[in-house]
Amino acid sequence: MNRWRSPTAEQVFAEHPGVECTSAGLNHGADDPLTSELIEWADLIFVMEREHKTKLAKAFKQHLGGKRVVCLNIPDNFKFVAPALVKLLNAKVTRFLPSAK
C-alpha cells in the first residue's frame, strides 16, 4: 500500500547524485497512488515484488513503452526505514543508479 518499503527507498535515494525519485503504490487505497504521469516522468521503475510488476504491466501497459522495470524481490516484512531494509535497498538499487562524480 506504499507505506513502508517504497517510501523508505524514496528517502534513501532522494539525495543520491543525479537521481530524482518518488514512490507510489499500485493498490487501491495507496497513500500515494501510481499515475500514468508518474510513469511517463520516470526513466527507471522499481517494484518490490513480482506481483507488482504484473499489476503494473496490466494497469499501465500503454504507458510502459521503453521503460525499464526492475523487480527488487523485497518482501513486505519491514517497517519504515528499518536498518535491514535500508541495507537491502542499497545492495539491490545502487548498481542501477548514476555513479557519484
PDB file of N, CA, C and O in Angstrom, residues 4-34:
ATOM      1  N   TRP A   4       5.679   1.455   3.562  1.00  0.00           N
ATOM      2  CA  TRP A   4       6.941   1.175   4.238  1.00  0.00           C
ATOM      3  C   TRP A   4       8.118   1.083   3.280  1.00  0.00           C
ATOM      4  O   TRP A   4       9.081   1.838   3.397  1.00  0.00           O
ATOM      5  N   ARG A   5       8.087   0.121   2.360  1.00  0.00           N
ATOM      6  CA  ARG A   5       9.253  -0.132   1.514  1.00  0.00           C
ATOM      7  C   ARG A   5       9.524   0.990   0.525  1.00  0.00           C
ATOM      8  O   ARG A   5      10.645   1.513   0.466  1.00  0.00           O
ATOM      9  N   SER A   6       8.556   1.346  -0.269  1.00  0.00           N
ATOM     10  CA  SER A   6       8.769   2.379  -1.288  1.00  0.00           C
ATOM     11  C   SER A   6       9.093   3.743  -0.688  1.00  0.00           C
ATOM     12  O   SER A   6      10.022   4.411  -1.153  1.00  0.00           O
ATOM     13  N   PRO A   7       8.359   4.191   0.340  1.00  0.00           N
ATOM     14  CA  PRO A   7       8.746   5.464   0.952  1.00  0.00           C
ATOM     15  C   PRO A   7      10.155   5.416   1.565  1.00  0.00           C
ATOM     16  O   PRO A   7      10.874   6.417   1.558  1.00  0.00           O
ATOM     17  N   THR A   8      10.553   4.256   2.075  1.00  0.00           N
ATOM     18  CA  THR A   8      11.920   4.121   2.580  1.00  0.00           C
ATOM     19  C   THR A   8      12.903   4.290   1.435  1.00  0.00           C
ATOM     20  O   THR A   8      13.894   5.029   1.552  1.00  0.00           O
ATOM     21  N   ALA A   9      12.639   3.635   0.309  1.00  0.00           N
ATOM     22  CA  ALA A   9      13.527   3.762  -0.860  1.00  0.00           C
ATOM     23  C   ALA A   9      13.593   5.207  -1.322  1.00  0.00           C
ATOM     24  O   ALA A   9      14.674   5.720  -1.630  1.00  0.00           O
ATOM     25  N   GLU A  10      12.462   5.867  -1.350  1.00  0.00           N
ATOM     26  CA  GLU A  10      12.445   7.276  -1.749  1.00  0.00           C
ATOM     27  C   GLU A  10      13.336   8.113  -0.826  1.00  0.00           C
ATOM     28  O   GLU A  10      14.126   8.941  -1.285  1.00  0.00           O
ATOM     29  N   GLN A  11      13.240   7.886   0.452  1.00  0.00           N
ATOM     30  CA  GLN A  11      14.054   8.641   1.404  1.00  0.00           C
ATOM     31  C   GLN A  11      15.539   8.309   1.257  1.00  0.00           C
ATOM     32  O   GLN A  11      16.382   9.197   1.262  1.00  0.00           O
ATOM     33  N   VAL A  12      15.853   7.031   1.085  1.00  0.00           N
ATOM     34  CA  VAL A  12      17.253   6.606   0.975  1.00  0.00           C
ATOM     35  C   VAL A  12      17.931   7.208  -0.251  1.00  0.00           C
ATOM     36  O   VAL A  12      19.082   7.647  -0.186  1.00  0.00           O
ATOM     37  N   PHE A  13      17.224   7.260  -1.375  1.00  0.00           N
ATOM     38  CA  PHE A  13      17.852   7.683  -2.624  1.00  0.00           C
ATOM     39  C   PHE A  13      17.558   9.129  -3.024  1.00  0.00           C
ATOM     40  O   PHE A  13      18.045   9.603  -4.042  1.00  0.00           O
ATOM     41  N   ALA A  14      16.819   9.854  -2.215  1.00  0.00           N
ATOM     42  CA  ALA A  14      16.464  11.239  -2.531  1.00  0.00           C
ATOM     43  C   ALA A  14      17.681  12.136  -2.687  1.00  0.00           C
ATOM     44  O   ALA A  14      17.661  13.076  -3.484  1.00  0.00           O
ATOM     45  N   GLU A  15      18.734  11.860  -1.963  1.00  0.00           N
ATOM     46  CA  GLU A  15      19.931  12.700  -2.015  1.00  0.00           C
ATOM     47  C   GLU A  15      21.023  12.108  -2.903  1.00  0.00           C
ATOM     48  O   GLU A  15      22.126  12.653  -2.969  1.00  0.00           O
ATOM     49  N   HIS A  16      20.736  11.001  -3.573  1.00  0.00           N
ATOM     50  CA  HIS A  16      21.746  10.382  -4.437  1.00  0.00           C
ATOM     51  C   HIS A  16      21.999  11.306  -5.633  1.00  0.00           C
ATOM     52  O   HIS A  16      21.057  11.782  -6.268  1.00  0.00           O
ATOM     53  N   PRO A  17      23.261  11.587  -5.941  1.00  0.00           N
ATOM     54  CA  PRO A  17      23.572  12.489  -7.056  1.00  0.00           C
ATOM     55  C   PRO A  17      22.979  11.997  -8.379  1.00  0.00           C
ATOM     56  O   PRO A  17      23.070  10.814  -8.710  1.00  0.00           O
ATOM     57  N   GLY A  18      22.348  12.913  -9.100  1.00  0.00           N
ATOM     58  CA  GLY A  18      21.787  12.585 -10.410  1.00  0.00           C
ATOM     59  C   GLY A  18      20.478  11.833 -10.370  1.00  0.00           C
ATOM     60  O   GLY A  18      20.011  11.342 -11.399  1.00  0.00           O
ATOM     61  N   VAL A  19      19.869  11.737  -9.205  1.00  0.00           N
ATOM     62  CA  VAL A  19      18.628  10.964  -9.065  1.00  0.00           C
ATOM     63  C   VAL A  19      17.501  11.864  -8.576  1.00  0.00           C
ATOM     64  O   VAL A  19      17.659  12.626  -7.626  1.00  0.00           O
ATOM     65  N   GLU A  20      16.368  11.760  -9.246  1.00  0.00           N
ATOM     66  CA  GLU A  20      15.112  12.324  -8.751  1.00  0.00           C
ATOM     67  C   GLU A  20      14.207  11.138  -8.555  1.00  0.00           C
ATOM     68  O   GLU A  20      14.068  10.311  -9.463  1.00  0.00           O
ATOM     69  N   CYS A  21      13.611  11.011  -7.399  1.00  0.00           N
ATOM     70  CA  CYS A  21      12.786   9.828  -7.156  1.00  0.00           C
ATOM     71  C   CYS A  21      11.526  10.185  -6.390  1.00  0.00           C
ATOM     72  O   CYS A  21      11.449  11.209  -5.716  1.00  0.00           O
ATOM     73  N   THR A  22      10.576   9.299  -6.538  1.00  0.00           N
ATOM     74  CA  THR A  22       9.331   9.376  -5.784  1.00  0.00           C
ATOM     75  C   THR A  22       8.831   7.954  -5.625  1.00  0.00           C
ATOM     76  O   THR A  22       9.319   7.037  -6.283  1.00  0.00           O
ATOM     77  N   SER A  23       7.876   7.773  -4.755  1.00  0.00           N
ATOM     78  CA  SER A  23       7.287   6.448  -4.584  1.00  0.00           C
ATOM     79  C   SER A  23       5.789   6.555  -4.789  1.00  0.00           C
ATOM     80  O   SER A  23       5.188   7.608  -4.569  1.00  0.00           O
ATOM     81  N   ALA A  24       5.221   5.442  -5.233  1.00  0.00           N
ATOM     82  CA  ALA A  24       3.775   5.383  -5.467  1.00  0.00           C
ATOM     83  C   ALA A  24       3.331   3.939  -5.351  1.00  0.00           C
ATOM     84  O   ALA A  24       4.108   3.017  -5.589  1.00  0.00           O
ATOM     85  N   GLY A  25       2.074   3.761  -4.987  1.00  0.00           N
ATOM     86  CA  GLY A  25       1.546   2.415  -4.800  1.00  0.00           C
ATOM     87  C   GLY A  25       0.590   2.008  -5.902  1.00  0.00           C
ATOM     88  O   GLY A  25      -0.050   2.841  -6.535  1.00  0.00           O
ATOM     89  N   LEU A  26       0.484   0.702  -6.101  1.00  0.00           N
ATOM     90  CA  LEU A  26      -0.396   0.144  -7.121  1.00  0.00           C
ATOM     91  C   LEU A  26      -1.757  -0.284  -6.570  1.00  0.00           C
ATOM     92  O   LEU A  26      -2.702  -0.449  -7.326  1.00  0.00           O
ATOM     93  N   ASN A  27      -1.848  -0.482  -5.265  1.00  0.00           N
ATOM     94  CA  ASN A  27      -3.092  -0.976  -4.684  1.00  0.00           C
ATOM     95  C   ASN A  27      -4.101   0.151  -4.494  1.00  0.00           C
ATOM     96  O   ASN A  27      -3.731   1.299  -4.259  1.00  0.00           O
ATOM     97  N   HIS A  28      -5.380  -0.223  -4.571  1.00  0.00           N
ATOM     98  CA  HIS A  28      -6.426   0.747  -4.250  1.00  0.00           C
ATOM     99  C   HIS A  28      -6.217   1.175  -2.804  1.00  0.00           C
ATOM    100  O   HIS A  28      -5.933   0.367  -1.948  1.00  0.00           O
ATOM    101  N   GLY A  29      -6.317   2.435  -2.556  1.00  0.00           N
ATOM    102  CA  GLY A  29      -6.123   2.935  -1.207  1.00  0.00           C
ATOM    103  C   GLY A  29      -4.682   3.249  -0.873  1.00  0.00           C
ATOM    104  O   GLY A  29      -4.373   3.558   0.270  1.00  0.00           O
ATOM    105  N   ALA A  30      -3.783   3.179  -1.870  1.00  0.00           N
ATOM    106  CA  ALA A  30      -2.385   3.524  -1.621  1.00  0.00           C
ATOM    107  C   ALA A  30      -2.295   4.965  -1.155  1.00  0.00           C
ATOM    108  O   ALA A  30      -3.044   5.826  -1.619  1.00  0.00           O
ATOM    109  N   ASP A  31      -1.381   5.224  -0.242  1.00  0.00           N
ATOM    110  CA  ASP A  31      -1.201   6.590   0.259  1.00  0.00           C
ATOM    111  C   ASP A  31      -0.871   7.550  -0.887  1.00  0.00           C
ATOM    112  O   ASP A  31      -1.365   8.671  -0.937  1.00  0.00           O
ATOM    113  N   ASP A  32      -0.004   7.119  -1.800  1.00  0.00           N
ATOM    114  CA  ASP A  32       0.365   7.883  -2.996  1.00  0.00           C
ATOM    115  C   ASP A  32       0.177   6.973  -4.200  1.00  0.00           C
ATOM    116  O   ASP A  32       1.081   6.212  -4.546  1.00  0.00           O
ATOM    117  N   PRO A  33      -0.982   7.020  -4.845  1.00  0.00           N
ATOM    118  CA  PRO A  33      -1.248   6.096  -5.951  1.00  0.00           C
ATOM    119  C   PRO A  33      -0.420   6.400  -7.202  1.00  0.00           C
ATOM    120  O   PRO A  33      -0.123   7.560  -7.502  1.00  0.00           O
ATOM    121  N   LEU A  34      -0.043   5.344  -7.902  1.00  0.00           N
ATOM    122  CA  LEU A  34       0.692   5.478  -9.149  1.00  0.00           C
ATOM    123  C   LEU A  34      -0.224   6.056 -10.227  1.00  0.00           C
ATOM    124  O   LEU A  34      -1.394   5.708 -10.308  1.00  0.00           O
TER     125      LEU A  34
END
